[in-house]
Coordinates of C-alpha atoms and ligand atoms in Angstrom, one line a residue:
X1 CA -60.1 21.7 18.1
X2 CA -56.7 22.8 16.6
X3 CA -55.0 22.4 20.0
X4 CA -56.2 18.9 20.5
X5 CA -55.1 18.0 17.0
X6 CA -51.6 19.3 17.7
X7 CA -51.4 17.4 20.9
X8 CA -52.2 14.1 19.2
X9 CA -49.8 14.8 16.3
X10 CA -46.8 15.6 18.5
X11 CA -47.2 12.3 20.4
X12 CA -47.3 10.5 17.1
X13 CA -43.9 11.8 15.9
X14 CA -41.7 10.4 18.5
X15 CA -40.1 7.1 17.7
X16 CA -36.8 5.7 16.5
X17 CA -33.4 5.3 18.1
X18 CA -32.9 5.9 21.8
X19 CA -32.1 9.5 22.5
X20 CA -29.9 10.5 25.5
X21 CA -30.0 14.2 26.3
X22 CA -26.5 15.7 26.7
X23 CA -26.2 18.2 29.5
X24 CA -25.1 21.8 28.7
X25 CA -21.7 21.3 30.2
X26 CA -20.7 18.8 27.5
X27 CA -22.9 19.7 24.6
X28 CA -20.6 22.0 22.6
X29 CA -16.9 21.7 21.8
X30 CA -16.5 25.1 23.5
X31 CA -16.8 23.3 26.8
X32 CA -13.8 21.1 26.1
X33 CA -11.5 24.0 25.2
X34 CA -10.1 24.8 28.6
X35 CA -8.4 21.3 28.8
X36 CA -8.4 20.1 25.1
X37 CA -7.7 23.3 23.1
X38 CA -5.4 21.9 20.4
X39 CA -7.9 19.0 19.7
X40 CA -10.8 21.4 19.5
X41 CA -8.9 23.6 17.1
X42 CA -8.0 20.7 14.8
X43 CA -11.6 19.3 14.8
X44 CA -12.9 22.8 13.9
X45 CA -11.0 22.5 10.6
X46 CA -12.6 19.1 9.8
X47 CA -15.6 18.5 7.6
X48 CA -17.2 16.6 10.5
X49 CA -17.5 20.1 12.1
X50 CA -19.2 21.4 8.9
X51 CA -21.8 18.6 8.7
X52 CA -24.8 20.9 9.2
X53 CA -27.5 22.4 6.9
X54 CA -26.1 25.9 7.6
X55 CA -22.4 25.1 7.1
X56 CA -22.1 22.8 4.0
X57 CA -23.5 24.2 0.8
X58 CA -23.6 20.8 -0.9
X59 CA -25.4 19.1 2.0
X60 CA -27.9 22.0 2.2
X61 CA -28.6 22.0 -1.6
X62 CA -29.1 18.3 -1.5
X63 CA -31.6 18.5 1.3
X64 CA -33.5 21.3 -0.5
X65 CA -33.5 19.3 -3.7
X66 CA -34.7 16.0 -2.1
X67 CA -37.5 17.9 -0.2
X68 CA -38.6 19.6 -3.4
X69 CA -38.6 16.5 -5.6
X70 CA -40.2 14.1 -3.0
X71 CA -42.6 16.7 -1.5
X72 CA -41.4 15.6 1.9
X73 CA -41.1 18.5 4.4
X74 CA -37.7 20.1 4.7
X75 CA -37.6 19.2 8.4
X76 CA -38.6 15.6 7.6
X77 CA -35.6 15.3 5.2
X78 CA -33.3 17.0 7.8
X79 CA -34.3 14.5 10.4
X80 CA -33.6 11.6 8.0
X81 CA -30.1 12.9 7.1
X82 CA -29.4 13.6 10.8
X83 CA -29.0 9.8 11.3
X84 CA -25.3 10.2 10.3
X85 CA -24.8 14.0 9.8
X86 CA -26.3 15.4 13.0
X87 CA -26.5 12.4 15.4
X88 CA -27.3 14.2 18.6
X89 CA -30.7 15.2 17.4
X90 CA -33.6 14.6 19.8
X91 CA -36.1 13.3 17.3
X92 CA -34.8 10.5 15.2
X93 CA -37.6 10.0 12.7
X94 CA -40.8 11.7 11.6
X95 CA -44.0 10.2 10.3
X96 CA -47.0 11.1 8.1
X97 CA -48.7 13.0 11.0
X98 CA -45.7 15.4 11.0
X99 CA -45.9 15.8 7.3
X100 CA -49.6 16.8 7.6
X101 CA -48.8 19.2 10.4
X102 CA -46.0 20.7 8.4
X103 CA -48.2 21.3 5.3
X104 CA -50.8 23.0 7.5
X105 CA -47.9 25.1 8.9
X106 CA -48.8 23.9 12.4
X107 CA -45.4 22.7 13.2
X108 CA -43.8 25.8 14.7
X109 CA -42.7 25.0 18.3
X110 CA -43.3 21.3 17.7
X111 CA -40.8 18.8 19.0
X112 CA -39.4 18.2 15.4
X113 CA -38.9 21.9 14.7
X114 CA -37.3 22.4 18.1
X115 CA -35.0 19.5 17.5
X116 CA -33.9 20.9 14.2
X117 CA -33.1 24.3 15.7
X118 CA -31.3 23.0 18.8
X119 CA -27.7 23.6 19.8
X120 CA -27.3 19.8 20.1
X121 CA -26.8 19.5 16.3
X122 CA -25.4 22.7 15.0
X123 CA -21.8 21.4 15.4
X124 CA -22.5 18.4 13.2
X125 CA -20.3 15.5 14.2
X126 CA -18.7 16.9 17.4
X127 CA -16.9 15.5 20.4
X128 CA -20.0 14.1 22.1
X129 CA -20.9 12.1 19.0
X130 CA -17.8 9.9 18.8
X131 CA -16.8 10.0 22.4
X132 CA -20.3 9.3 23.8
X133 CA -20.7 6.1 21.8
X134 CA -21.1 3.3 24.3
X135 CA -21.5 0.3 22.0
X136 CA -21.9 -0.5 18.3
X137 CA -24.6 -3.0 17.2
X138 CA -22.6 -5.1 14.8
X139 CA -25.4 -7.7 14.8
X140 CA -27.9 -5.3 13.2
X141 CA -28.5 -5.5 9.5
X142 CA -25.8 -3.7 7.4
X143 CA -28.4 -1.2 6.2
X144 CA -28.9 0.1 9.8
X145 CA -26.5 3.0 10.2
X146 CA -25.6 6.1 12.3
X147 CA -27.8 6.6 15.4
X148 CA -29.7 3.4 14.7
X149 CA -26.5 1.3 15.0
X150 CA -25.2 2.6 18.4
X151 CA -26.1 3.2 22.1
X152 CA -25.1 6.4 23.8
X153 CA -23.2 6.6 27.1
X154 CA -24.8 8.5 30.0
X155 CA -24.2 12.3 29.6
X156 CA -20.8 13.1 31.0
X157 CA -19.1 9.7 30.3
X158 CA -16.4 10.0 27.6
X159 CA -15.2 6.8 25.9
X160 CA -11.7 7.0 24.6
X161 CA -8.5 5.1 23.6
X162 CA -6.8 5.0 27.1
X163 CA -7.5 2.6 29.9
X164 CA -5.9 4.6 32.7
X165 CA -7.2 8.1 32.2
X166 CA -8.8 10.2 34.9
X167 CA -10.5 13.6 34.5
X168 CA -11.9 16.0 37.1
X169 CA -14.6 17.1 34.5
X170 CA -16.1 13.9 33.2
X171 CA -16.1 10.2 33.6
X172 CA -13.7 8.3 31.3
X173 CA -14.1 4.8 29.9
X174 CA -11.9 2.8 27.5
X175 CA -13.4 1.2 24.3
X176 CA -11.6 -1.0 21.8
X177 CA -13.4 0.9 18.9
X178 CA -11.5 4.0 20.1
X179 CA -8.2 2.2 19.8
X180 CA -7.4 -1.0 18.0
X181 CA -10.8 -1.5 16.3
X182 CA -11.4 2.1 15.3
X183 CA -12.5 1.2 11.7
X184 CA -15.6 -0.1 13.4
X185 CA -16.3 3.4 14.7
X186 CA -15.9 5.0 11.3
X187 CA -18.1 2.4 9.6
X188 CA -21.0 3.4 11.9
X189 CA -21.6 6.1 9.2
X190 CA -19.1 5.5 6.4
X191 CA -21.0 2.6 4.9
X192 CA -24.2 1.7 3.1
X193 CA -25.2 5.3 2.2
X194 CA -28.3 4.9 0.1
X195 CA -31.0 6.7 -1.9
X196 CA -34.7 7.1 -1.2
X197 CA -35.2 4.2 -3.6
X198 CA -32.8 1.9 -1.7
X199 CA -29.9 2.2 -4.2
X200 CA -26.7 1.9 -2.2
X201 CA -24.4 4.5 -3.9
X202 CA -21.4 4.0 -1.5
X203 CA -20.4 1.2 0.8
X204 CA -17.0 1.7 2.1
X205 CA -17.3 -1.2 4.5
X206 CA -18.3 -3.6 1.7
X207 CA -15.5 -2.6 -0.6
X208 CA -12.8 -2.4 2.1
X209 CA -9.7 -4.5 1.9
X210 CA -8.4 -5.3 5.4
X211 CA -5.0 -3.6 5.6
X212 CA -2.1 -3.0 8.0
X213 CA -3.4 0.6 8.4
X214 CA -6.8 1.6 9.8
X215 CA -8.9 4.7 8.9
X216 CA -7.3 6.6 11.8
X217 CA -3.7 5.9 10.6
X218 CA -4.4 7.8 7.3
X219 CA -7.2 10.3 8.3
X220 CA -6.0 11.2 11.8
X221 CA -2.3 10.7 11.0
X222 CA 0.1 8.3 12.6
X223 CA 0.4 8.2 16.4
X224 CA 2.9 10.6 17.9
X225 CA 3.8 11.8 21.4
X226 CA 1.9 14.8 22.6
X227 CA -0.7 15.7 25.3
X228 CA -4.3 14.5 25.4
X229 CA -5.1 17.3 27.8
X230 CA -3.3 20.6 28.6
X231 CA -4.3 20.2 32.2
X232 CA -1.2 19.7 34.4
X233 CA -2.1 16.2 35.7
X234 CA 1.4 14.7 35.8
X235 CA 3.3 16.1 38.8
X236 CA 2.7 19.7 37.8
X237 CA 3.2 19.1 34.1
X238 CA 0.9 18.0 31.2
X239 CA 1.0 14.3 30.7
X240 CA 2.8 12.8 27.6
X241 CA 0.7 10.4 25.7
X242 CA 0.4 8.8 22.2
X243 CA -2.1 11.0 20.3
X244 CA -3.4 11.6 16.8
X245 CA -4.7 14.7 15.0
X246 CA -8.4 15.5 14.8
X247 CA -8.5 17.1 11.4
X248 CA -10.0 14.1 9.6
X249 CA -8.5 15.4 6.4
X250 CA -10.0 13.7 3.3
X251 CA -11.4 14.5 -0.2
X252 CA -12.0 18.3 0.6
X253 CA -8.3 18.9 1.3
X254 CA -6.5 19.4 -2.0
X255 CA -3.0 18.5 -0.5
X256 CA -4.2 15.1 0.5
X257 CA -4.7 14.1 -3.1
X258 CA -1.0 14.3 -4.2
X259 CA 0.0 10.7 -5.1
X260 CA -3.2 9.1 -3.7
X261 CA -3.3 7.1 -7.0
X262 CA -0.5 6.1 -9.5
X263 CA -0.6 6.0 -13.3
X264 CA 1.5 4.0 -15.7
X265 CA 1.6 4.5 -19.5
X266 CA 2.6 2.1 -22.2
X267 CA 2.2 1.9 -25.9
X268 CA 0.4 -1.0 -27.6
X269 CA 0.3 -0.6 -31.4
X270 CA -1.9 2.5 -32.2
X271 CA -3.0 2.8 -28.6
X272 CA -1.8 4.3 -25.3
X273 CA -2.6 2.1 -22.3
X274 CA -3.3 4.0 -19.1
X275 CA -3.2 1.9 -15.9
X276 CA -4.5 3.7 -12.9
X277 CA -3.6 2.0 -9.7
X278 CA -5.1 2.5 -6.3
X279 CA -2.9 1.5 -3.3
X280 CA -5.5 2.6 -0.7
X281 CA -7.7 0.0 1.0
X282 CA -11.0 1.6 -0.2
X283 CA -12.1 2.5 -3.7
X284 CA -11.3 6.0 -5.1
X285 CA -13.5 7.9 -5.6
X286 CA -15.5 6.4 -2.8
X287 CA -17.2 8.3 0.0
X288 CA -20.1 10.2 -1.5
X289 CA -21.6 9.6 -4.9
X290 CA -20.9 11.9 -7.8
X291 CA -17.3 12.4 -6.9
X292 CA -15.1 12.4 -10.0
X293 CA -11.6 11.6 -11.4
X294 CA -10.5 13.5 -14.4
X295 CA -7.8 12.1 -16.7
X296 CA -6.3 14.8 -19.1
X297 CA -4.3 13.5 -22.0
X298 CA -2.1 15.7 -24.1
X299 CA -0.4 14.6 -27.3
X300 CA 2.7 16.5 -28.2
X301 CA 5.2 16.8 -31.1
X302 CA 8.3 18.1 -29.3
X303 CA 7.0 20.9 -27.1
X304 CA 4.0 21.7 -29.3
X305 CA 0.6 20.3 -28.2
X306 CA -1.3 18.6 -31.1
X307 CA -4.4 17.6 -29.3
X308 CA -5.8 17.1 -25.9
X309 CA -8.6 15.1 -24.4
X310 CA -10.3 14.9 -21.1
X311 CA -11.9 11.7 -19.7
X312 CA -14.3 11.8 -16.8
X313 CA -14.5 8.8 -14.4
X314 CA -17.6 9.3 -12.4
X315 CA -21.0 7.6 -11.7
X316 CA -24.2 9.1 -13.3
X317 CA -27.5 8.6 -11.5
X318 CA -31.0 8.3 -13.0
X319 CA -34.5 8.7 -11.6
X320 CA -37.6 6.6 -12.1
X321 CA -38.2 8.5 -15.3
X322 CA -34.7 7.8 -16.5
X323 CA -33.7 11.5 -16.1
X324 CA -30.3 12.6 -14.6
X325 CA -30.6 13.0 -10.9
X326 CA -28.6 13.2 -7.7
X327 CA -27.4 10.1 -5.8
X328 CA -30.0 10.5 -3.0
X329 CA -33.0 10.2 -5.5
X330 CA -31.5 7.6 -7.8
X331 CA -33.1 4.3 -8.8
X332 CA -30.1 3.4 -10.9
X333 CA -26.5 4.3 -11.5
X334 CA -24.0 3.7 -14.4
X335 CA -21.4 1.1 -13.9
X336 CA -19.1 2.0 -11.0
X337 CA -16.3 4.1 -12.4
X338 CA -14.1 4.1 -9.3
X339 CA -10.7 2.5 -9.0
X340 CA -11.1 -0.6 -6.8
X341 CA -9.4 -0.8 -3.4
X342 CA -5.8 -2.2 -3.9
X343 CA -6.7 -2.6 -7.6
X344 CA -6.4 -1.1 -11.0
X345 CA -8.4 0.3 -13.9
X346 CA -7.1 0.1 -17.4
X347 CA -8.1 2.6 -20.2
X348 CA -7.0 2.6 -23.8
X349 CA -6.9 5.7 -25.9
X350 CA -5.7 6.0 -29.6
X351 CA -2.4 7.7 -30.3
X352 CA -2.3 10.8 -32.5
X353 CA -0.6 10.9 -35.9
X354 CA 2.7 12.8 -35.6
X355 CA 2.8 12.8 -31.8
X356 CA 6.2 12.1 -30.3
X357 CA 5.0 11.9 -26.7
X358 CA 1.9 11.8 -24.6
X359 CA 1.3 13.2 -21.1
X360 CA -1.4 12.0 -18.7
X361 CA -2.5 14.1 -15.7
X362 CA -4.9 12.8 -13.1
X363 CA -7.2 15.1 -11.0
X364 CA -10.0 14.7 -8.4
X365 CA -13.2 16.8 -8.2
X366 CA -15.7 16.7 -5.4
X367 CA -18.8 17.0 -7.6
X368 CA -19.2 16.1 -11.3
X369 CA -20.7 18.6 -13.8
X370 CA -24.1 17.0 -13.9
X371 CA -24.9 17.1 -10.1
X372 CA -23.2 20.5 -9.7
X373 CA -25.5 22.0 -12.2
X374 CA -28.7 20.2 -11.0
X375 CA -28.0 21.6 -7.5
X376 CA -26.6 25.0 -8.8
X377 CA -23.7 24.8 -6.4
X378 CA -21.9 28.2 -6.2
X379 CA -18.7 27.8 -4.1
X380 CA -15.5 27.2 -6.1
X381 CA -14.5 24.2 -4.0
X382 CA -17.0 21.9 -5.8
X383 CA -15.6 22.5 -9.2
X384 CA -11.9 22.8 -8.3
X385 CA -9.6 20.1 -9.5
X386 CA -7.1 18.6 -7.0
X387 CA -3.9 17.3 -8.7
X388 CA -3.1 13.7 -8.0
X389 CA -0.3 12.6 -10.4
X390 CA 1.1 12.7 -14.0
X391 CA 3.2 10.6 -16.3
X392 CA 4.9 11.2 -19.7
X393 CA 5.5 8.5 -22.4
X394 CA 7.7 8.8 -25.4
X395 CA 6.0 7.3 -28.4
X396 CA 7.6 5.0 -30.9
Ligands
LIG401 C1 -15.2 11.2 14.2 C2 -15.0 10.8 15.6 C3 -14.3 11.7 16.5 C4 -14.7 13.0 16.8 C5 -15.7 13.9 16.2 C6 -13.8 13.4 17.9 N1 -12.9 12.4 18.2 FE1 -11.5 12.4 19.7 N2 -10.8 10.7 19.1 C7 -11.4 9.9 18.1 C8 -10.6 8.6 18.0 C9 -10.9 7.5 17.0 C10 -9.6 8.7 18.9 C11 -8.4 7.7 19.2 C12 -7.2 8.1 18.3 C13 -6.1 7.1 18.6 O1 -6.0 6.1 17.9 O2 -5.3 7.4 19.5 C14 -9.8 10.0 19.6 C15 -8.9 10.5 20.7 C16 -9.2 11.5 21.5 C17 -8.5 11.9 22.7 C18 -7.3 11.2 23.2 C19 -6.0 11.8 22.6 C20 -5.7 11.4 21.2 O3 -5.6 12.3 20.3 O4 -5.7 10.2 20.9 C21 -9.1 13.0 23.2 C22 -8.7 13.8 24.5 C23 -10.2 13.4 22.3 N3 -10.2 12.5 21.3 C24 -11.0 14.5 22.5 C25 -11.9 14.9 21.5 C26 -12.5 16.2 21.5 C27 -12.4 17.3 22.6 C28 -13.3 16.3 20.4 C29 -14.1 17.5 19.9 C30 -13.4 18.7 19.6 C31 -13.1 15.1 19.7 N4 -12.3 14.3 20.4 C32 -13.8 14.7 18.5 C33 -12.5 10.1 17.4 C34 -13.2 11.4 17.4
LIG402 C1 -11.3 20.5 33.4 C2 -10.5 19.8 32.3 C3 -11.3 19.0 31.3 C4 -12.4 19.4 30.5 C5 -13.1 20.7 30.6 C6 -12.6 18.3 29.6 N1 -11.7 17.3 29.9 FE1 -11.6 15.6 28.8 N2 -10.0 15.0 29.9 C7 -9.5 15.7 31.0 C8 -8.4 15.0 31.5 C9 -7.5 15.4 32.7 C10 -8.3 13.7 30.8 C11 -7.2 12.6 31.0 C12 -6.1 12.8 30.1 C13 -4.9 11.9 30.3 O1 -5.1 11.0 31.1 O2 -3.9 12.0 29.6 C14 -9.3 13.8 29.8 C15 -9.5 12.8 28.9 C16 -10.4 12.9 27.9 C17 -10.6 11.8 26.8 C18 -9.8 10.6 26.7 C19 -10.4 9.5 27.5 C20 -9.7 8.2 27.3 O3 -9.9 7.3 28.2 O4 -9.0 7.9 26.4 C21 -11.7 12.2 26.1 C22 -12.2 11.5 24.9 C23 -12.1 13.5 26.6 N3 -11.4 13.9 27.7 C24 -13.1 14.3 26.0 C25 -13.6 15.5 26.5 C26 -14.7 16.2 25.9 C27 -15.5 15.8 24.7 C28 -14.8 17.4 26.7 C29 -15.8 18.5 26.5 C30 -17.2 18.1 26.5 C31 -13.8 17.3 27.7 N4 -13.1 16.2 27.6 C32 -13.6 18.3 28.7 C33 -9.9 17.0 31.4 C34 -10.9 17.7 30.9
LIG403 C1 -21.7 9.9 13.2 C2 -21.3 9.5 11.8 C3 -19.8 9.5 11.5 C4 -18.8 8.8 12.1 C5 -18.9 8.0 13.4 C6 -17.6 9.1 11.4 N1 -17.8 9.9 10.3 FE1 -16.5 10.7 9.0 N2 -18.0 11.8 8.1 C7 -19.3 11.7 8.4 C8 -20.1 12.6 7.6 C9 -21.6 12.8 7.6 C10 -19.1 13.3 6.8 C11 -19.4 14.4 5.7 C12 -19.5 15.7 6.4 C13 -19.7 16.9 5.4 O1 -19.0 16.9 4.3 O2 -20.6 17.7 5.6 C14 -17.8 12.7 7.1 C15 -16.6 13.1 6.5 C16 -15.4 12.4 6.7 C17 -14.2 12.6 5.9 C18 -14.1 13.5 4.7 C19 -13.4 14.7 5.0 C20 -13.0 15.5 3.7 O3 -12.2 16.4 3.8 O4 -13.5 15.1 2.6 C21 -13.3 11.8 6.4 C22 -11.8 11.6 5.9 C23 -13.9 11.1 7.5 N3 -15.2 11.5 7.7 C24 -13.2 10.2 8.3 C25 -13.7 9.5 9.4 C26 -13.0 8.6 10.3 C27 -11.6 8.3 10.1 C28 -13.9 8.2 11.2 C29 -13.6 7.2 12.3 C30 -12.6 7.6 13.3 C31 -15.2 8.8 11.0 N4 -15.0 9.6 9.8 C32 -16.3 8.6 11.7 C33 -19.9 10.9 9.4 C34 -19.2 10.2 10.3
LIG404 C1 -3.7 3.6 3.7 C2 -4.3 4.9 3.9 C3 -5.8 4.9 4.0 C4 -6.7 4.2 4.8 C5 -6.3 3.0 5.8 C6 -8.0 4.8 4.6 N1 -8.0 5.8 3.8 FE1 -9.5 7.0 3.2 N2 -8.3 7.9 1.8 C7 -7.0 7.7 1.7 C8 -6.5 8.5 0.6 C9 -5.0 8.7 0.2 C10 -7.6 9.2 0.1 C11 -7.6 10.2 -1.1 C12 -7.1 11.5 -0.6 C13 -7.9 12.0 0.6 O1 -9.0 12.3 0.4 O2 -7.3 12.0 1.7 C14 -8.7 8.8 0.9 C15 -10.0 9.3 0.7 C16 -11.1 9.1 1.7 C17 -12.3 9.8 1.6 C18 -12.8 10.7 0.5 C19 -13.2 9.8 -0.6 C20 -13.7 10.3 -1.9 O3 -13.8 9.5 -2.8 O4 -14.0 11.5 -2.0 C21 -13.1 9.3 2.7 C22 -14.5 9.7 3.1 C23 -12.2 8.4 3.4 N3 -11.0 8.2 2.7 C24 -12.6 7.7 4.6 C25 -11.9 6.6 5.1 C26 -12.4 5.6 6.1 C27 -13.7 5.8 6.8 C28 -11.5 4.7 6.2 C29 -11.5 3.4 7.1 C30 -12.6 2.5 6.8 C31 -10.3 5.0 5.4 N4 -10.6 6.1 4.7 C32 -9.1 4.3 5.3 C33 -6.2 6.8 2.4 C34 -6.7 5.9 3.3
LIG405 C1 -25.5 6.2 6.4 C2 -25.1 7.5 7.0 C3 -25.5 8.7 6.1 C4 -26.8 9.1 5.9 C5 -28.1 8.5 6.4 C6 -26.7 10.3 5.1 N1 -25.4 10.6 4.8 FE1 -24.6 12.1 3.7 N2 -22.7 11.4 4.0 C7 -22.4 10.4 4.8 C8 -20.9 10.2 4.9 C9 -20.1 9.2 5.7 C10 -20.4 11.3 4.1 C11 -19.0 11.6 3.8 C12 -18.5 10.9 2.6 C13 -17.4 11.6 1.9 O1 -16.9 12.6 2.3 O2 -16.9 11.1 0.8 C14 -21.6 12.0 3.5 C15 -21.5 13.1 2.6 C16 -22.6 13.7 2.1 C17 -22.5 14.8 1.2 C18 -21.2 15.4 0.6 C19 -20.8 16.6 1.4 C20 -19.6 17.3 1.0 O3 -19.3 18.3 1.7 O4 -19.0 16.9 0.0 C21 -23.8 15.2 0.9 C22 -24.2 16.3 0.0 C23 -24.7 14.4 1.7 N3 -23.9 13.5 2.4 C24 -26.0 14.5 1.7 C25 -26.9 13.7 2.5 C26 -28.3 13.9 2.6 C27 -29.1 15.1 1.9 C28 -28.8 13.0 3.4 C29 -30.3 12.7 3.7 C30 -31.2 12.6 2.6 C31 -27.7 12.2 3.8 N4 -26.5 12.7 3.3 C32 -27.8 11.1 4.7 C33 -23.2 9.5 5.5 C34 -24.6 9.6 5.5

């Protein structure tokens, strides 16, 4: 009886986006090293490479929390998040039958549990995610993202920026979204991230201001001359090409924050006016919900500090019962505190009696206090403050 039941349930779990199995010789970045070593090394430092339950504490804690609060199986939640975080997964959605099987602990060896443990996903967003995208369905509703928005190439066909490349190891095809329209590639996942209750807590595509520069210009660096492959394909030498770096440096890289925003101070009667300007084409913070900007203001008389004050710019999320929660479970959020793309935010703070100057320092933090404590995050990186900029104003 049990065996028949399992048979029926397994058939029931398989639906969703089209899956193309990647053969062993392309599956892991290891296989690309012999000819693309510098690129593999750069990518290994990126957070795309860490996008996996085992490698990103914040991601893991969020999955655990969602599973606990919604009583959905851990694997069910993992499959859901895999849409953007682990796109080469072989099962792209689960259903109620799987949930029953999981509660009854009958899911060992099932298709879902094998998919979760497979080597196909433990490198997160690796080479055969971006370079195996054949087409992007721009016509689909904007809420359809990640694996549900794309078609994969046949295993062994790499799409890339060049139109004249040849490789002895794999087929090569040019795509515009690997070159002049690369924002389109990034928006496959960097858009319309929403909670279980349908609250969109980030939408980089919606807020984006078309600019001279694309995502790759700032997050893969400007184009420079180098080699795409170390293989000697150009008369006994490696071929010179225009290339970019694959580090995808962003919010987790403290050095990237220096001067990402500007502040201006002025005095207006008994107030200090702080104008925070964002020259970037997307909001800041953007990306994931619960990121935070911290403005520290210090009032001084000569060198002596009279008073200081810290202002947090972040979004707070609430559950159905109006309790603080994490972005993924939210039904509502406070008014967006981010600095709009190519825009400004103005804050007014009172001056302090006796102060002759005021200094404002601006920092960024990956996770605000509320969410960090709900998830009990341990690693220092989540609470560290990355310095952005500072200004001093002499008071009249
Ligand atoms: C998040 C998406 C993404 C991932 C992951 C990724 N790439 Fe790329 N790759 C790109 C984009 C976009 C370009 C085009 C850059 C440009 O404008 O020249 C590119 C370019 C390349 C090129 C051409 C040379 C160059 O730098 O422009 C090679 C070769 C390449 N990638 C190999 C790899 C390998 C190997 C991996 C895995 C270690 C990998 N890529 C992972 C997006 C990605
Ligand atoms: C035996 C060597 C070899 C191996 C192994 C190899 N490649 Fe390549 N690859 C090449 C060569 C040669 C080119 C062409 C480079 C050029 O024309 O400058 C290339 C080009 C590329 C391009 C750019 C294509 C374009 O049109 O822009 C991508 C992307 C790429 N490889 C991805 C990968 C990935 C991912 C792997 C690992 C799964 C891999 N390669 C493994 C040799 C190799
Ligand atoms: C398949 C989905 C997907 C695609 C396509 C994709 N990303 Fe990402 N990206 C993610 C996810 C998921 C993360 C978060 C990973 C984590 O922190 O565990 C991320 C993180 C990042 C970060 C943050 C890194 C940091 O240090 O904070 C940057 C920057 C980034 N991506 C840039 C890009 C750019 C540029 C492109 C297009 C060339 C791109 N991504 C394409 C899913 C994607
Ligand atoms: C003109 C340069 C520029 C362009 C273009 C740009 N960014 Fe950014 N981005 C930045 C800067 C500066 C930051 C803040 C410092 C950092 O994280 O690198 C940032 C931050 C981010 C972050 C972290 C955000 C946060 O609040 O934690 C992500 C994710 C990101 N960018 C993705 C993208 C994607 C995807 C695109 C294309 C749609 C893009 N960026 C286009 C400059 C740019
Ligand atoms: C629509 C695509 C998409 C889906 C679906 C998605 N994410 Fe993400 N997620 C992203 C992108 C893109 C980023 C990177 C944004 C950034 O760095 O600011 C990200 C970042 C994160 C981060 C921050 C990681 C870090 O290191 O700072 C957490 C946590 C996270 N996601 C959890 C989840 C969970 C849990 C699920 C499933 C319930 C999920 N995500 C589903 C696209 C997605």
